[in-house]
XYZ file of C-alpha atoms in Angstrom:
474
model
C -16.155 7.775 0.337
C -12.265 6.283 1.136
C -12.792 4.822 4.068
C -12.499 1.093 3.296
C -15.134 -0.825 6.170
C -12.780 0.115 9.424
C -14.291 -0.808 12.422
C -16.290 1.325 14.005
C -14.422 2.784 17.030
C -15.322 6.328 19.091
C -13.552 8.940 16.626
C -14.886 12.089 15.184
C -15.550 10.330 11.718
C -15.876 7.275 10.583
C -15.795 8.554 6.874
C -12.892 10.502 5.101
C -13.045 12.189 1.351
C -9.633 11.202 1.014
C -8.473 7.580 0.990
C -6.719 6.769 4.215
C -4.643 3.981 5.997
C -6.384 2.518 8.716
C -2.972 1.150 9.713
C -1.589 4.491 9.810
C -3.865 5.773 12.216
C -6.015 7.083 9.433
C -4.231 8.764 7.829
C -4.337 9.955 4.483
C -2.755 8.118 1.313
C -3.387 11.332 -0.630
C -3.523 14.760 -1.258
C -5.845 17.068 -2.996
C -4.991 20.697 -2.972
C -8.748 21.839 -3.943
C -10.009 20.118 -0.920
C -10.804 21.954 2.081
C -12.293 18.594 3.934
C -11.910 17.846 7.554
C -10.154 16.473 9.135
C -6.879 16.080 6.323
C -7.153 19.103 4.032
C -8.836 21.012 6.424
C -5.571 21.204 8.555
C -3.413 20.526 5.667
C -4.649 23.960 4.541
C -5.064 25.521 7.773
C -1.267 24.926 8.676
C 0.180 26.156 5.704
C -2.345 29.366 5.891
C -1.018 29.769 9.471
C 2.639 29.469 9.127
C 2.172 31.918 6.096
C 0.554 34.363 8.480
C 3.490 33.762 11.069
C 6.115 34.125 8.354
C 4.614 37.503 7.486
C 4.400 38.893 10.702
C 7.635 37.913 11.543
C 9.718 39.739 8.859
C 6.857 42.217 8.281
C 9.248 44.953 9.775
C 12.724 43.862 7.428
C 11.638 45.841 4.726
C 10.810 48.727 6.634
C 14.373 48.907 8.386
C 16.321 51.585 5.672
C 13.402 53.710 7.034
C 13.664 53.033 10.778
C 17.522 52.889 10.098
C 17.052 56.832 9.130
C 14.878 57.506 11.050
C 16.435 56.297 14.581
C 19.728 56.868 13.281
C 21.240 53.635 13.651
C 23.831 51.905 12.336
C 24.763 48.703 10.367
C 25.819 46.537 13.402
C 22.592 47.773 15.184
C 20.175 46.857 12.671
C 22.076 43.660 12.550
C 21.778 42.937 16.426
C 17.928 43.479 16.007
C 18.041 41.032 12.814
C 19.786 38.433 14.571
C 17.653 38.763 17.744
C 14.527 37.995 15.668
C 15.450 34.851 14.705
C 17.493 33.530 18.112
C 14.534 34.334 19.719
C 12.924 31.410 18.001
C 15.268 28.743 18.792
C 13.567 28.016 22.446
C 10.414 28.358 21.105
C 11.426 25.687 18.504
C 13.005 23.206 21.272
C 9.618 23.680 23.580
C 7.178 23.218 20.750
C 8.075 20.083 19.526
C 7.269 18.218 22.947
C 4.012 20.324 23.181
C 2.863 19.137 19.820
C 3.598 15.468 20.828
C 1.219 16.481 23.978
C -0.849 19.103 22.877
C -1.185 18.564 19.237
C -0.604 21.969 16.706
C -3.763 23.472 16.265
C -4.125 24.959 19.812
C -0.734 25.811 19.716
C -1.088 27.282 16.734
C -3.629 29.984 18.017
C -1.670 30.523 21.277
C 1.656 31.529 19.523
C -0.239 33.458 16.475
C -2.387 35.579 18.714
C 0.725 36.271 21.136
C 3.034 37.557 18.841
C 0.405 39.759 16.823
C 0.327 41.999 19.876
C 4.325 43.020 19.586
C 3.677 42.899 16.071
C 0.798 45.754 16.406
C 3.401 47.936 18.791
C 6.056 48.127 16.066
C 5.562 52.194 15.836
C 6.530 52.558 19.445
C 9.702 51.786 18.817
C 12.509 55.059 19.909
C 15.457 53.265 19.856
C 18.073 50.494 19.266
C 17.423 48.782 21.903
C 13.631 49.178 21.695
C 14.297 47.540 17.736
C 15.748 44.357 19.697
C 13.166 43.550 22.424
C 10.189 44.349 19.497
C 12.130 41.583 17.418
C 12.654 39.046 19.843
C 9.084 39.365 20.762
C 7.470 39.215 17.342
C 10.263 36.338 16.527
C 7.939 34.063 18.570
C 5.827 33.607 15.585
C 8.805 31.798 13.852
C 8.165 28.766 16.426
C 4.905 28.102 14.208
C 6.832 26.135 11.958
C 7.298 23.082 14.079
C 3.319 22.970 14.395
C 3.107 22.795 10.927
C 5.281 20.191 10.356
C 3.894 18.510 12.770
C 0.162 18.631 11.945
C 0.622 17.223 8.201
C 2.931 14.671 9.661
C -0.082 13.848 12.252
C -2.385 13.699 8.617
C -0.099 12.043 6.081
C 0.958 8.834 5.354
C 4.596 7.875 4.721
C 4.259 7.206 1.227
C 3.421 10.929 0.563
C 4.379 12.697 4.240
C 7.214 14.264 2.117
C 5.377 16.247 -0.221
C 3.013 17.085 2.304
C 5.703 18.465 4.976
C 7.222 20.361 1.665
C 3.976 22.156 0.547
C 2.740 23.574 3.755
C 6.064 24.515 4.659
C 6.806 26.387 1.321
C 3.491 27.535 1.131
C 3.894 29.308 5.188
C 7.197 30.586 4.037
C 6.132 32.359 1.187
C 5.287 34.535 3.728
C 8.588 35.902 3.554
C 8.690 36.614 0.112
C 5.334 38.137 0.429
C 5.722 40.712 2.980
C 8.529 42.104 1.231
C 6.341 42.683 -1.490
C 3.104 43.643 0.052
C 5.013 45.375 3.038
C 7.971 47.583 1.080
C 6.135 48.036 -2.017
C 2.466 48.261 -1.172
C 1.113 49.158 2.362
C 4.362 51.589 2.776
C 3.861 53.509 -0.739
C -0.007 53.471 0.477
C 0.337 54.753 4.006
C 2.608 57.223 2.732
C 0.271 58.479 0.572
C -1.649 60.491 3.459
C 1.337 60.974 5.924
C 4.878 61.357 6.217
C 7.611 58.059 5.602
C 7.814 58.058 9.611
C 4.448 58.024 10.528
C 3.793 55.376 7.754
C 6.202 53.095 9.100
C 4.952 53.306 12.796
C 1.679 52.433 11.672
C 1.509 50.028 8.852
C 2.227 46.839 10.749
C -0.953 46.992 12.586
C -2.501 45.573 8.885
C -0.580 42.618 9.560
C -0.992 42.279 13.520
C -5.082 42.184 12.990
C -4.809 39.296 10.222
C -2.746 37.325 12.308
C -4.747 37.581 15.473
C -8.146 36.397 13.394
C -6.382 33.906 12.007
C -5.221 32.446 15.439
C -8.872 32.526 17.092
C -10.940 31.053 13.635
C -8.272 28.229 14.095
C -9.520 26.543 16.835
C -13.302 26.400 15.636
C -12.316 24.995 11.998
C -9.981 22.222 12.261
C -9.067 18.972 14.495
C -5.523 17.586 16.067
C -5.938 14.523 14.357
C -7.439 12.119 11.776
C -9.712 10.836 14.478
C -10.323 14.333 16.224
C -9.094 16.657 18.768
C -6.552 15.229 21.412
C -8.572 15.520 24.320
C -11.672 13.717 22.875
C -9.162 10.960 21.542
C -7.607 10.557 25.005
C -11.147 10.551 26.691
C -12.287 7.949 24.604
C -8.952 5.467 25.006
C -7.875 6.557 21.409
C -4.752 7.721 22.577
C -2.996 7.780 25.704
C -1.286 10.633 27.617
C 2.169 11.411 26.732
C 5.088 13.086 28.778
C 6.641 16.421 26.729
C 10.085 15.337 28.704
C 10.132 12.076 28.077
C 9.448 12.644 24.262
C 12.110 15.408 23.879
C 14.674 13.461 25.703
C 14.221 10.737 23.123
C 14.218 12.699 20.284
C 17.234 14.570 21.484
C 19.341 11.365 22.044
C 18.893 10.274 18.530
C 22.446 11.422 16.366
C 20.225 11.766 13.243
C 18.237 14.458 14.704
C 21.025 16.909 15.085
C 22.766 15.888 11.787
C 19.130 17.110 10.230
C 19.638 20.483 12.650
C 22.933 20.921 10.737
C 21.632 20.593 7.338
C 18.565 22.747 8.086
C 20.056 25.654 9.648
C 21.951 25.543 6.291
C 19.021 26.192 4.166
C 16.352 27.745 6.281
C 18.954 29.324 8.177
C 19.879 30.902 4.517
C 16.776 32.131 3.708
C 16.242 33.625 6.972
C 19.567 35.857 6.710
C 17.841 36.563 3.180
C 14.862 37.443 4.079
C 16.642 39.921 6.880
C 19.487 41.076 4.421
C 17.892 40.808 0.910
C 16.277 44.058 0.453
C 18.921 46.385 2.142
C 21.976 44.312 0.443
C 20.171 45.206 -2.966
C 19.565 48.902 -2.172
C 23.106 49.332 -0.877
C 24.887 47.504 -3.461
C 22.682 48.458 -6.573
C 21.846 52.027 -5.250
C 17.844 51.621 -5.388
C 15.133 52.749 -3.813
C 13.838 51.380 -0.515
C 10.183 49.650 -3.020
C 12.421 48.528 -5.457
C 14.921 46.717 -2.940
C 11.612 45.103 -1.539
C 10.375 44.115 -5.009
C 13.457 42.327 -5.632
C 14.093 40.808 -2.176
C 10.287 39.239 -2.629
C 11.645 36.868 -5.605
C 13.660 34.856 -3.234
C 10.898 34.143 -0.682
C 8.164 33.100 -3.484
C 10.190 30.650 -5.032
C 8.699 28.721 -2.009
C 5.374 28.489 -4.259
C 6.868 25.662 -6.031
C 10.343 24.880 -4.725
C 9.999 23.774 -1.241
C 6.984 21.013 -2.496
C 9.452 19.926 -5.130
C 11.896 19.154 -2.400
C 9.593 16.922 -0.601
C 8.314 15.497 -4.033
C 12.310 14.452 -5.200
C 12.641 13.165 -1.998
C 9.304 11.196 -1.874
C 9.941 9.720 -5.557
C 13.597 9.073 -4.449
C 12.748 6.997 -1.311
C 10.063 4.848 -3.839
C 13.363 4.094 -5.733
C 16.108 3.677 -3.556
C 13.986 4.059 0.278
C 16.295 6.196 2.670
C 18.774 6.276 0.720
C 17.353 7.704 -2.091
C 16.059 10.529 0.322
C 19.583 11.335 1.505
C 20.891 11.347 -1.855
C 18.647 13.616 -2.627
C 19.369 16.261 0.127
C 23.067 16.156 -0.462
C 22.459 16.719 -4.114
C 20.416 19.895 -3.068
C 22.838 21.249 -0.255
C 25.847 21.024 -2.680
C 24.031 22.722 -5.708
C 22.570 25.364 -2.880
C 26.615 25.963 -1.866
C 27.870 26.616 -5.670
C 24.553 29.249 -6.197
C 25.557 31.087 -3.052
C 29.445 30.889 -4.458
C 28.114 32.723 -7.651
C 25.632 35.030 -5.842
C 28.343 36.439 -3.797
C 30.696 37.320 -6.746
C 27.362 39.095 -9.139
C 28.291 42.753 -9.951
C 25.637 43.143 -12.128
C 21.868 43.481 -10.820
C 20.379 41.460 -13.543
C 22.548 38.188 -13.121
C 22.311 38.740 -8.942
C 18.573 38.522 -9.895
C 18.817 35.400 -12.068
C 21.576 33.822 -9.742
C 19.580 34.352 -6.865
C 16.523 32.327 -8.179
C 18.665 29.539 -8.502
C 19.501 30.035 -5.488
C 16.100 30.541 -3.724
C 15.045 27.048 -5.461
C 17.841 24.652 -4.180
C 17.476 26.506 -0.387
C 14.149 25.827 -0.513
C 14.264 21.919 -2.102
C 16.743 21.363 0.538
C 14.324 22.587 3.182
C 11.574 19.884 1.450
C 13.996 17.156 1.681
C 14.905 17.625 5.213
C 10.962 17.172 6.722
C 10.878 14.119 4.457
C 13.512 12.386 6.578
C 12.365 13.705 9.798
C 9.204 11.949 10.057
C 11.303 8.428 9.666
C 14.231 9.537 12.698
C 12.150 8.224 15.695
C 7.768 8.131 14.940
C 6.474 8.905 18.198
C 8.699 11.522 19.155
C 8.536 13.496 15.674
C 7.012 16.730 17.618
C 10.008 17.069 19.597
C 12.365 16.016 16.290
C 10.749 18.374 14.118
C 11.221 20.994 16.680
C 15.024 20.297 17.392
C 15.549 20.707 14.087
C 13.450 23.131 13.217
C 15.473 25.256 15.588
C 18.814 24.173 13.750
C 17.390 26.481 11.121
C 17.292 29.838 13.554
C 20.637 29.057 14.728
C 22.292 28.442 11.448
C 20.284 32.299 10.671
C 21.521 33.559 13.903
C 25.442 32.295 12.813
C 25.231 33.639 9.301
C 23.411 36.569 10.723
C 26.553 37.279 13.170
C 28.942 36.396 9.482
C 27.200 39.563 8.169
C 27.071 41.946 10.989
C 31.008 41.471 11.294
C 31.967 41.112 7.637
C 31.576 42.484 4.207
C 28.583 41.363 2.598
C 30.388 39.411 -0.020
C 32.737 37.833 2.642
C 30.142 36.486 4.626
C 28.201 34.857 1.718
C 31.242 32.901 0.779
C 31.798 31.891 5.047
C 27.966 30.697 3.927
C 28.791 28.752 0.851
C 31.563 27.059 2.921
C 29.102 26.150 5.317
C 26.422 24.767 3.348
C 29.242 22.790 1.565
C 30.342 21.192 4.824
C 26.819 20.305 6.057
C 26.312 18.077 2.860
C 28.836 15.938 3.743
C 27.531 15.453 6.890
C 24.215 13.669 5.206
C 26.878 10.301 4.745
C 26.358 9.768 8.530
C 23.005 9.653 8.701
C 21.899 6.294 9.794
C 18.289 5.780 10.904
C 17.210 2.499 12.327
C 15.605 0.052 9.940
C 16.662 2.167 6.777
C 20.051 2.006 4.789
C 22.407 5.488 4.851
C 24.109 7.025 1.793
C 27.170 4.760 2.266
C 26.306 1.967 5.499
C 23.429 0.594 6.823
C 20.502 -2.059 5.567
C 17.047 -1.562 5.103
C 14.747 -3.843 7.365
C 12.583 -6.515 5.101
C 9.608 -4.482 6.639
C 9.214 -1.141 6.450
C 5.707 -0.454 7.623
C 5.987 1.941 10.700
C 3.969 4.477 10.712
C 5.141 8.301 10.389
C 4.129 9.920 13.864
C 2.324 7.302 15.483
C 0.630 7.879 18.002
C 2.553 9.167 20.776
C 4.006 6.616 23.923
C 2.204 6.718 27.149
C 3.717 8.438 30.061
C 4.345 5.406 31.677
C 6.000 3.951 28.476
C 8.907 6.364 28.564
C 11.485 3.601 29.384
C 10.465 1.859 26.112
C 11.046 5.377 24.327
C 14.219 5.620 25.751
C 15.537 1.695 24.469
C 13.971 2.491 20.838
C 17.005 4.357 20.100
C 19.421 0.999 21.220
């Protein structure tokens, strides 16, 4: 057993398989990915199963859209709008999540959001029109707010020394979800559905596969995992545990802190990438490289699963950086990222040739990705009790650096609008010098305090508290 003799208080367990901090609110000082253990692993497993289920759902339809594009007749700019939609969609979701995980805690909201957006997810063949494409995309773009519970939960379960990794693997591991349902989507259910009907008919019906698996996977949620180390919120604040928070109060804070929307900069230039990629991907391939609507998919599916690995080694440079050099070592190592990321895109943009766009793009699936691990290893550090509402702020950076890049694409020539990307990317590196979090020492400014022992997501202030909040950014 880990835990170390803590006294015995009214929590859900008073023994853990993993070794925790009883100074972090117990949580845990490691991770083991073949343990499925409550309370740590158990949600440690459940949110990156979850967010992978979101992801999917989300973009289930991008491969699809050379199909629907034929079949509804539409044009580039309209398939765009409907692309662009399904991401700015997300952004309020984002900014209203974070608060409600500092209140509610993830896994409830987890199941709420999942089980909501299967249902537009399920109508997909219903779709007649352009405009029908939009309002089914900005409805199943809901599920893209899952992220910020995700974050959030293995920020609620991990201690500092390793929140990095932790924030990295669940986060790659839910966005391989993208990569995924290119593959499985374009190249499997498609081809199989066609099998027995026509393309059209196949299309209209295919995403109910999805919709099913994410509305299970909402409901078995609740019965299989807790909020916290210590148990489920409302036990926690029964029991004096942990007091009542105010969603306002906590995303006024979190909002008021400069670092916060430096980190929505940076991330909307990574995850904003690979969400243009994982809308543009497999139609840029079949239009530039003349292939076939499976093959496009096939292809498009290498950028998302380099989240298998390169998201977690994101959070792991940054986690090994900060044992070095502390913050500083974790903004070095984002900048490093965002500025490799930049000179990939730069080379991706100018490939002619489909085997070096496939290589090149890799490369530059890997440093998108790291970047995206780096990021949610500084967030947890901005401001600790208000890192719901700071992991959803910037979490929403990401879908509005998409829905900017998005807008790049609909106006310009493909290869244009990757280079207005790599510019952009460029510029958000040098940003990362201004980051300056209390306590910690920046790239170029700043000292680190002689005691660095706050916790990562504490637990959250009390509503009456909110004043205090308020003065812990002066």
């Amino acid at each position: 057993m880990a835990d170390d003799g803590a006294p015995i208080e009214p929590k859900k367990y008073q023994t853990y398989a993993l070794q925790i901090d009883p100074d972090q609110d117990d949580k845990a000082k490691e991770i083991k990915l073949c343990n499925f253990s409550r309370p740590h692993m158990r949600a440690f497993h459940c949110s990156w199963w979850n967010f992978f289920v979101a992801f999917f759902i989300w973009f289930a339809i991008a491969p699809l859209l050379p199909e629907i594009k034929e079949t509804l007749q539409l044009e580039k700019k309209q398939i765009w709008t409907a692309n662009i939609v399904s991401v700015a969609g997300t952004i309020l979701m984002r900014f209203a999540l974070g608060p409600a995980c500092d209140k509610y805690g993830a896994r409830i909201l987890f199941a709420v959001v999942l089980c909501t957006a299967s249902i537009p997810t399920a109508l997909t063949g219903l779709v007649n029109s352009a405009t029908g494409l939009v309002i089914l995309r900005l409805f199943i773009g809901i599920a893209g707010g899952t992220f910020v519970m995700c974050q959030y939960w293995s920020s609620r379960m991990f201690t500092k020394e390793v929140v990095g990794t932790a924030n990295a693997l669940v986060g790659g591991w839910g966005n391989l979800g993208g990569g995924v349902t290119q593959l499985v989507m374009g190249s499997v259910l498609f081809p199989l559905f066609k099998l027995g009907m026509s393309p059209e008919q196949a299309w209209r019906t295919v995403c109910i596969v999805p919709a099913v698996v994410a509305f299970a996977s909402g409901v078995l949620v609740i019965f299989i995992s807790d909020d916290a180390p210590k148990g489920n919120y409302k036990e926690l604040k029964k029991n004096g545990l942990m007091p009542e928070v105010s969603a306002a109060a906590s995303f006024r804070s979190g909002a008021a802190n400069f670092n916060t929307w430096v980190l929505f900069i940076q991330y909307g230039c990574c995850f904003g990438v690979e969400l243009t990629m994982n809308n543009a991907a497999a139609s840029y391939f079949r239009t530039k490289f003349k292939l076939t609507t499976e093959s496009a998919a096939a292809i498009a599916s290498i950028f998302g699963f380099m989240n298998l690995f390169a998201r977690g080694l994101g959070g792991f440079c940054s986690d090994k950086m900060n044992a070095k050099m502390g913050m500083r070592g974790r903004i070095l190592a984002q900048t490093v990222l965002l500025i490799f990321e930049s000179i990939m895109v730069f080379i991706f943009a100018n490939s002619e040739n489909l085997a070096g766009a496939i290589v090149v793009m890799v490369f530059f699936s890997v440093f998108v990705q790291a970047a995206e691990g780096s990021t949610y290893g500084i967030v947890p550090y901005v401001n600790p009790p208000c890192t719901g509402s700071i992991a959803g702020i910037v979490g929403a950076g990401g879908n509005v650096g998409a829905v900017c890049f998005g807008l790049g694409f609909r106006q310009l020539p493909a290869k244009n609008a990757f280079i207005v990307m790599a510019s952009c990317i460029m510029g958000s590196a040098v940003v990362g010098a201004f980051i300056n979090i209390k306590g910690h020492r920046g790239l170029f400014f700043g000292q680190d305090a002689p005691e660095q022992k706050a916790a990562t997501l504490a637990v959250p202030a009390p509503e009456d508290d909110e004043e205090a909040m308020d003065n812990e950014e002066k």
